Amino acid sequence: MMTIHLTLIKKNPLTLQVLLAQKLGLFQKHHVSVNLSTTEDFLFDGNNPFFCGTSDAMVGDTTFFFYMLKRGKDAVITSDLTRTIHLVAGRHPIQDLSHLKIGANRAGLLRLFLETDLKEMIPHASITWINNSYERLAALDKGEIEALVAIDPFVTDVLETGGKILWSLANSSHNWVMWAFDRTFYEQNQGAVHNFYQALEDTTNLFNQASPNQRIQWAKDCGYPEKLASRFATFTFEPYHPYAVEDFNLCQNWMYKNKEIDQFYDPHQCIVNPFKKPASC
């Protein structure tokens, strides 16, 4: 049985899906072994475990994929991902939404959002680049910025202190978050990756159909403390799909225009479909 090695961040709510699949024996059911290593908190290390080869896959927004290719990592996008990116305002009053002062990661998607979904709502945004999410939270609390781009658990932290969500990627027609695998690993182990997704899809169905109390209990069973576990009561995982060529091209065109990447990549070479059962399975 092939083993998929993963390094994921436990505080990222999407990691629960992998932890729960492991806890419920769903990887074993689908004949795939997963060796999961978790870091308790965000390290902001540029996905080094994936780049260095100690992790066979990574999750993140689609810019991460293109930055990996630029750094010389040969990888493929295997699917989209549950969208948990939000633009969230703090407790301080917003002076002028059209000129919103936003804190964001320099390597993230904010500028693309501002040219697409947020173009009319915030035509004259003022951006402060703060790559560390905890430093963005501190700036928001002090009123140095009016809003920030983040994922959970940071979004809920802001909401619990009087903030509000202004916009969510989940409400967009685009999905700019993904799973990516090392290309060589994927090509040599397509059956294992297919089975991996079968287990994740089973987990999605079980979790989304469970009661709030059951969701919280499962999170506790997977080692989440009470405060973080309770946030899963209303959380849902989106179904997986093959990654959309349109979203791939929109992201890379934007990155090329802004000199974040220096070449174009063929989506038909970079996007694979792990949901189609390989002939060797």
mmCIF file of C-alpha atoms in Angstrom:
data_model
loop_
_atom_site.group_PDB
_atom_site.id
_atom_site.type_symbol
_atom_site.label_atom_id
_atom_site.label_comp_id
_atom_site.label_asym_id
_atom_site.label_seq_id
_atom_site.Cartn_x
_atom_site.Cartn_y
_atom_site.Cartn_z
ATOM 1 C CA MET A 1 0.000 0.000 0.000
ATOM 2 C CA MET A 2 1.511 3.310 -1.082
ATOM 3 C CA THR A 3 2.006 5.952 1.604
ATOM 4 C CA ILE A 4 1.254 9.627 0.994
ATOM 5 C CA HIS A 5 3.343 11.863 3.240
ATOM 6 C CA LEU A 6 1.666 15.116 4.257
ATOM 7 C CA THR A 7 2.648 18.081 6.395
ATOM 8 C CA LEU A 8 -0.361 20.255 7.253
ATOM 9 C CA ILE A 9 -1.196 23.018 9.728
ATOM 10 C CA LYS A 10 -3.536 21.817 12.441
ATOM 11 C CA LYS A 11 -5.044 25.272 13.075
ATOM 12 C CA ASN A 12 -6.205 25.356 9.463
ATOM 13 C CA PRO A 13 -9.769 23.953 9.658
ATOM 14 C CA LEU A 14 -9.264 22.097 6.368
ATOM 15 C CA THR A 15 -6.754 19.816 8.093
ATOM 16 C CA LEU A 16 -9.621 18.298 10.101
ATOM 17 C CA GLN A 17 -10.792 16.530 6.955
ATOM 18 C CA VAL A 18 -7.537 14.574 6.708
ATOM 19 C CA LEU A 19 -7.346 13.959 10.454
ATOM 20 C CA LEU A 20 -10.931 12.701 10.529
ATOM 21 C CA ALA A 21 -10.469 10.433 7.511
ATOM 22 C CA GLN A 22 -7.554 8.898 9.362
ATOM 23 C CA LYS A 23 -9.488 8.666 12.641
ATOM 24 C CA LEU A 24 -12.478 6.960 11.009
ATOM 25 C CA GLY A 25 -10.342 4.499 9.074
ATOM 26 C CA LEU A 26 -11.406 5.851 5.694
ATOM 27 C CA PHE A 27 -7.911 5.851 4.216
ATOM 28 C CA GLN A 28 -7.558 2.210 5.167
ATOM 29 C CA LYS A 29 -11.004 1.503 3.686
ATOM 30 C CA HIS A 30 -9.844 2.947 0.370
ATOM 31 C CA HIS A 31 -6.471 1.184 0.446
ATOM 32 C CA VAL A 32 -4.204 4.165 0.868
ATOM 33 C CA SER A 33 -1.795 4.963 3.679
ATOM 34 C CA VAL A 34 -1.330 8.560 4.846
ATOM 35 C CA ASN A 35 1.576 9.597 7.051
ATOM 36 C CA LEU A 36 0.362 12.934 8.411
ATOM 37 C CA SER A 37 2.631 15.339 10.237
ATOM 38 C CA THR A 38 0.991 18.453 11.666
ATOM 39 C CA THR A 39 2.372 21.725 12.909
ATOM 40 C CA GLU A 40 0.182 23.249 15.605
ATOM 41 C CA ASP A 41 0.321 26.773 14.198
ATOM 42 C CA PHE A 42 1.024 28.664 11.003
ATOM 43 C CA LEU A 43 4.765 28.926 10.318
ATOM 44 C CA PHE A 44 4.632 31.211 7.257
ATOM 45 C CA ASP A 45 7.510 29.163 5.813
ATOM 46 C CA GLY A 46 6.577 29.204 2.134
ATOM 47 C CA ASN A 47 5.383 25.584 2.160
ATOM 48 C CA ASN A 48 8.948 24.371 2.596
ATOM 49 C CA PRO A 49 7.975 20.753 3.431
ATOM 50 C CA PHE A 50 6.358 20.457 -0.002
ATOM 51 C CA PHE A 51 9.158 22.300 -1.773
ATOM 52 C CA CYS A 52 11.825 20.152 -0.096
ATOM 53 C CA GLY A 53 9.966 16.888 -0.730
ATOM 54 C CA THR A 54 9.128 15.815 2.817
ATOM 55 C CA SER A 55 5.446 16.392 2.004
ATOM 56 C CA ASP A 56 3.975 14.942 -1.194
ATOM 57 C CA ALA A 57 1.217 17.552 -1.385
ATOM 58 C CA MET A 58 0.175 20.982 -0.184
ATOM 59 C CA VAL A 59 -2.992 23.031 0.194
ATOM 60 C CA GLY A 60 -3.253 26.750 -0.350
ATOM 61 C CA ASP A 61 -4.360 29.494 -2.667
ATOM 62 C CA THR A 62 -3.446 29.100 -6.310
ATOM 63 C CA THR A 63 -0.637 31.657 -6.169
ATOM 64 C CA PHE A 64 1.245 29.132 -3.996
ATOM 65 C CA PHE A 65 1.270 26.737 -6.940
ATOM 66 C CA PHE A 66 2.735 29.256 -9.364
ATOM 67 C CA TYR A 67 5.347 30.386 -6.838
ATOM 68 C CA MET A 68 6.355 26.728 -6.463
ATOM 69 C CA LEU A 69 6.790 26.375 -10.225
ATOM 70 C CA LYS A 70 8.825 29.585 -10.295
ATOM 71 C CA ARG A 71 11.085 28.191 -7.551
ATOM 72 C CA GLY A 72 11.666 25.066 -9.638
ATOM 73 C CA LYS A 73 9.258 22.640 -7.988
ATOM 74 C CA ASP A 74 7.512 20.420 -10.545
ATOM 75 C CA ALA A 75 3.938 19.966 -9.368
ATOM 76 C CA VAL A 76 0.370 19.429 -10.550
ATOM 77 C CA ILE A 77 -2.940 20.779 -9.267
ATOM 78 C CA THR A 78 -5.183 17.863 -8.367
ATOM 79 C CA SER A 79 -8.379 19.649 -7.277
ATOM 80 C CA ASP A 80 -10.002 22.733 -5.926
ATOM 81 C CA LEU A 81 -10.522 23.152 -2.194
ATOM 82 C CA THR A 82 -13.057 24.437 0.323
ATOM 83 C CA ARG A 83 -12.914 28.241 0.154
ATOM 84 C CA THR A 84 -12.248 29.753 3.576
ATOM 85 C CA ILE A 85 -10.705 33.090 2.535
ATOM 86 C CA HIS A 86 -12.600 36.148 3.791
ATOM 87 C CA LEU A 87 -12.259 39.911 3.811
ATOM 88 C CA VAL A 88 -13.200 40.816 7.361
ATOM 89 C CA ALA A 89 -13.540 44.235 9.004
ATOM 90 C CA GLY A 90 -12.563 44.946 12.587
ATOM 91 C CA ARG A 91 -14.495 46.527 15.413
ATOM 92 C CA HIS A 92 -13.485 50.093 14.500
ATOM 93 C CA PRO A 93 -15.857 52.053 12.208
ATOM 94 C CA ILE A 94 -15.017 52.038 8.494
ATOM 95 C CA GLN A 95 -14.504 55.587 7.228
ATOM 96 C CA ASP A 96 -15.081 54.953 3.514
ATOM 97 C CA LEU A 97 -15.642 51.467 2.109
ATOM 98 C CA SER A 98 -14.561 52.533 -1.372
ATOM 99 C CA HIS A 99 -11.154 53.512 0.094
ATOM 100 C CA LEU A 100 -10.925 50.642 2.593
ATOM 101 C CA LYS A 101 -7.584 50.232 4.372
ATOM 102 C CA ILE A 102 -6.756 46.525 4.059
ATOM 103 C CA GLY A 103 -3.953 44.440 5.517
ATOM 104 C CA ALA A 104 -2.910 41.406 3.485
ATOM 105 C CA ASN A 105 -0.146 38.972 2.628
ATOM 106 C CA ARG A 106 2.013 40.372 -0.184
ATOM 107 C CA ALA A 107 2.025 36.974 -1.927
ATOM 108 C CA GLY A 108 -1.708 36.406 -1.585
ATOM 109 C CA LEU A 109 -4.769 36.994 -3.733
ATOM 110 C CA LEU A 110 -6.011 40.386 -2.529
ATOM 111 C CA ARG A 111 -4.936 42.335 -5.624
ATOM 112 C CA LEU A 112 -6.627 39.785 -7.865
ATOM 113 C CA PHE A 113 -9.804 40.040 -5.774
ATOM 114 C CA LEU A 114 -9.703 43.823 -6.131
ATOM 115 C CA GLU A 115 -9.531 43.505 -9.915
ATOM 116 C CA THR A 116 -12.402 41.002 -10.075
ATOM 117 C CA ASP A 117 -14.996 40.373 -7.354
ATOM 118 C CA LEU A 118 -14.209 43.479 -5.282
ATOM 119 C CA LYS A 119 -13.684 45.881 -8.187
ATOM 120 C CA GLU A 120 -16.951 47.757 -7.720
ATOM 121 C CA MET A 121 -17.232 47.469 -3.946
ATOM 122 C CA ILE A 122 -13.722 48.736 -3.162
ATOM 123 C CA PRO A 123 -12.399 50.622 -6.215
ATOM 124 C CA HIS A 124 -9.729 52.577 -4.319
ATOM 125 C CA ALA A 125 -8.392 50.237 -1.647
ATOM 126 C CA SER A 126 -5.378 51.216 0.400
ATOM 127 C CA ILE A 127 -3.213 48.134 1.019
ATOM 128 C CA THR A 128 -0.735 47.533 3.821
ATOM 129 C CA TRP A 129 1.401 44.446 3.271
ATOM 130 C CA ILE A 130 1.606 42.403 6.474
ATOM 131 C CA ASN A 131 2.555 38.817 5.698
ATOM 132 C CA ASN A 132 2.163 37.426 9.222
ATOM 133 C CA SER A 133 -1.502 36.843 10.123
ATOM 134 C CA TYR A 134 -0.937 37.553 13.817
ATOM 135 C CA GLU A 135 0.657 40.889 12.968
ATOM 136 C CA ARG A 136 -2.336 41.697 10.728
ATOM 137 C CA LEU A 137 -4.672 40.951 13.645
ATOM 138 C CA ALA A 138 -2.672 43.293 15.886
ATOM 139 C CA ALA A 139 -2.785 46.065 13.275
ATOM 140 C CA LEU A 140 -6.541 45.622 12.925
ATOM 141 C CA ASP A 141 -7.047 45.769 16.686
ATOM 142 C CA LYS A 142 -5.050 49.010 16.894
ATOM 143 C CA GLY A 143 -7.034 50.561 14.039
ATOM 144 C CA GLU A 144 -3.976 50.833 11.779
ATOM 145 C CA ILE A 145 -5.978 48.983 9.123
ATOM 146 C CA GLU A 146 -9.754 48.675 8.764
ATOM 147 C CA ALA A 147 -9.953 45.142 7.391
ATOM 148 C CA LEU A 148 -7.812 42.143 6.606
ATOM 149 C CA VAL A 149 -7.755 39.124 4.347
ATOM 150 C CA ALA A 150 -7.530 35.876 6.291
ATOM 151 C CA ILE A 151 -8.774 32.343 6.771
ATOM 152 C CA ASP A 152 -10.035 30.694 9.904
ATOM 153 C CA PRO A 153 -9.269 30.589 12.745
ATOM 154 C CA PHE A 154 -8.218 34.231 12.307
ATOM 155 C CA VAL A 155 -11.574 35.275 10.828
ATOM 156 C CA THR A 156 -13.517 33.930 13.800
ATOM 157 C CA ASP A 157 -11.070 35.641 16.161
ATOM 158 C CA VAL A 158 -12.029 38.965 14.554
ATOM 159 C CA LEU A 159 -15.756 38.205 14.560
ATOM 160 C CA GLU A 160 -15.657 37.378 18.270
ATOM 161 C CA THR A 161 -14.279 40.851 19.023
ATOM 162 C CA GLY A 162 -16.997 42.700 17.091
ATOM 163 C CA GLY A 163 -15.809 42.398 13.500
ATOM 164 C CA LYS A 164 -17.835 41.450 10.455
ATOM 165 C CA ILE A 165 -17.287 39.643 7.159
ATOM 166 C CA LEU A 166 -17.396 41.997 4.172
ATOM 167 C CA TRP A 167 -16.831 39.388 1.460
ATOM 168 C CA SER A 168 -16.034 35.691 1.107
ATOM 169 C CA LEU A 169 -14.330 33.807 -1.707
ATOM 170 C CA ALA A 170 -17.019 31.146 -1.209
ATOM 171 C CA ASN A 171 -19.499 33.612 -2.721
ATOM 172 C CA SER A 172 -17.410 34.043 -5.858
ATOM 173 C CA SER A 173 -17.829 32.228 -9.154
ATOM 174 C CA HIS A 174 -14.095 31.490 -8.923
ATOM 175 C CA ASN A 175 -12.176 29.036 -6.791
ATOM 176 C CA TRP A 176 -8.571 30.098 -6.306
ATOM 177 C CA VAL A 177 -7.622 27.519 -3.660
ATOM 178 C CA MET A 178 -6.308 24.043 -4.390
ATOM 179 C CA TRP A 179 -4.572 20.795 -3.534
ATOM 180 C CA ALA A 180 -1.290 20.273 -5.386
ATOM 181 C CA PHE A 181 0.907 17.164 -5.550
ATOM 182 C CA ASP A 182 4.502 16.633 -6.551
ATOM 183 C CA ARG A 183 4.338 15.748 -10.245
ATOM 184 C CA THR A 184 6.571 12.676 -10.065
ATOM 185 C CA PHE A 185 4.738 11.336 -7.041
ATOM 186 C CA TYR A 186 1.375 11.837 -8.729
ATOM 187 C CA GLU A 187 2.415 10.245 -12.007
ATOM 188 C CA GLN A 188 3.864 7.204 -10.256
ATOM 189 C CA ASN A 189 1.008 6.846 -7.744
ATOM 190 C CA GLN A 190 -2.194 7.913 -9.485
ATOM 191 C CA GLY A 191 -4.123 5.057 -7.900
ATOM 192 C CA ALA A 192 -3.091 6.108 -4.399
ATOM 193 C CA VAL A 193 -4.056 9.738 -5.053
ATOM 194 C CA HIS A 194 -7.401 8.604 -6.493
ATOM 195 C CA ASN A 195 -8.042 6.540 -3.349
ATOM 196 C CA PHE A 196 -6.954 9.458 -1.162
ATOM 197 C CA TYR A 197 -9.685 11.592 -2.705
ATOM 198 C CA GLN A 198 -12.239 8.817 -2.313
ATOM 199 C CA ALA A 199 -11.542 8.877 1.423
ATOM 200 C CA LEU A 200 -11.765 12.673 1.583
ATOM 201 C CA GLU A 201 -15.075 12.653 -0.278
ATOM 202 C CA ASP A 202 -16.443 10.088 2.190
ATOM 203 C CA THR A 203 -15.302 12.336 5.031
ATOM 204 C CA THR A 204 -16.978 15.363 3.456
ATOM 205 C CA ASN A 205 -20.303 13.551 3.188
ATOM 206 C CA LEU A 206 -20.185 12.188 6.732
ATOM 207 C CA PHE A 207 -19.153 15.499 8.269
ATOM 208 C CA ASN A 208 -21.601 17.689 6.371
ATOM 209 C CA GLN A 209 -24.513 15.382 7.289
ATOM 210 C CA ALA A 210 -23.550 15.185 10.969
ATOM 211 C CA SER A 211 -25.190 17.176 13.755
ATOM 212 C CA PRO A 212 -23.355 20.205 15.192
ATOM 213 C CA ASN A 213 -22.592 18.242 18.366
ATOM 214 C CA GLN A 214 -21.155 15.352 16.368
ATOM 215 C CA ARG A 215 -18.953 17.725 14.370
ATOM 216 C CA ILE A 216 -17.609 19.241 17.576
ATOM 217 C CA GLN A 217 -16.990 15.815 19.066
ATOM 218 C CA TRP A 218 -15.122 14.636 15.996
ATOM 219 C CA ALA A 219 -12.922 17.743 16.173
ATOM 220 C CA LYS A 220 -12.176 16.975 19.827
ATOM 221 C CA ASP A 221 -11.442 13.359 18.928
ATOM 222 C CA CYS A 222 -8.887 14.662 16.434
ATOM 223 C CA GLY A 223 -7.126 16.683 19.126
ATOM 224 C CA TYR A 224 -8.643 20.144 18.741
ATOM 225 C CA PRO A 225 -9.136 22.081 22.012
ATOM 226 C CA GLU A 226 -12.657 23.028 23.050
ATOM 227 C CA LYS A 227 -12.496 26.582 21.669
ATOM 228 C CA LEU A 228 -11.400 25.518 18.195
ATOM 229 C CA ALA A 229 -13.553 22.381 18.166
ATOM 230 C CA SER A 230 -16.711 24.394 18.885
ATOM 231 C CA ARG A 231 -16.147 26.424 15.704
ATOM 232 C CA PHE A 232 -16.721 23.326 13.589
ATOM 233 C CA ALA A 233 -20.403 23.198 14.632
ATOM 234 C CA THR A 234 -21.472 25.191 11.566
ATOM 235 C CA PHE A 235 -18.509 24.448 9.301
ATOM 236 C CA THR A 236 -19.063 22.597 6.020
ATOM 237 C CA PHE A 237 -16.636 21.220 3.457
ATOM 238 C CA GLU A 238 -17.280 21.994 -0.192
ATOM 239 C CA PRO A 239 -17.369 19.074 -2.655
ATOM 240 C CA TYR A 240 -14.176 18.524 -4.616
ATOM 241 C CA HIS A 241 -13.900 19.185 -8.356
ATOM 242 C CA PRO A 242 -11.105 19.070 -10.912
ATOM 243 C CA TYR A 243 -9.494 22.489 -10.946
ATOM 244 C CA ALA A 244 -11.023 24.908 -13.471
ATOM 245 C CA VAL A 245 -8.846 25.933 -16.424
ATOM 246 C CA GLU A 246 -10.505 29.363 -16.397
ATOM 247 C CA ASP A 247 -9.454 30.022 -12.803
ATOM 248 C CA PHE A 248 -5.953 28.730 -13.512
ATOM 249 C CA ASN A 249 -5.557 31.123 -16.436
ATOM 250 C CA LEU A 250 -7.088 34.104 -14.651
ATOM 251 C CA CYS A 251 -4.639 33.643 -11.797
ATOM 252 C CA GLN A 252 -1.550 33.117 -13.927
ATOM 253 C CA ASN A 253 -2.406 35.961 -16.310
ATOM 254 C CA TRP A 254 -2.774 38.295 -13.361
ATOM 255 C CA MET A 255 0.486 37.073 -11.778
ATOM 256 C CA TYR A 256 2.378 37.464 -15.060
ATOM 257 C CA LYS A 257 0.999 40.971 -15.590
ATOM 258 C CA ASN A 258 2.191 41.918 -12.090
ATOM 259 C CA LYS A 259 5.603 40.266 -12.609
ATOM 260 C CA GLU A 260 4.990 37.676 -9.905
ATOM 261 C CA ILE A 261 5.874 34.952 -12.436
ATOM 262 C CA ASP A 262 8.012 35.287 -15.553
ATOM 263 C CA GLN A 263 6.378 32.758 -17.883
ATOM 264 C CA PHE A 264 3.049 31.165 -18.728
ATOM 265 C CA TYR A 265 2.214 27.553 -17.927
ATOM 266 C CA ASP A 266 0.008 25.165 -19.890
ATOM 267 C CA PRO A 267 -3.045 24.371 -17.739
ATOM 268 C CA HIS A 268 -3.501 21.053 -19.535
ATOM 269 C CA GLN A 269 -0.047 20.020 -18.339
ATOM 270 C CA CYS A 270 -0.488 21.429 -14.832
ATOM 271 C CA ILE A 271 -4.044 20.284 -13.974
ATOM 272 C CA VAL A 272 -4.844 16.597 -13.512
ATOM 273 C CA ASN A 273 -8.042 14.757 -12.649
ATOM 274 C CA PRO A 274 -7.627 12.360 -9.710
ATOM 275 C CA PHE A 275 -11.334 11.522 -9.659
ATOM 276 C CA LYS A 276 -11.099 9.436 -12.818
ATOM 277 C CA LYS A 277 -10.037 5.959 -11.762
ATOM 278 C CA PRO A 278 -6.687 5.061 -13.346
ATOM 279 C CA ALA A 279 -6.618 1.954 -15.537
ATOM 280 C CA SER A 280 -4.011 0.414 -13.219
ATOM 281 C CA CYS A 281 -6.355 0.541 -10.181
#
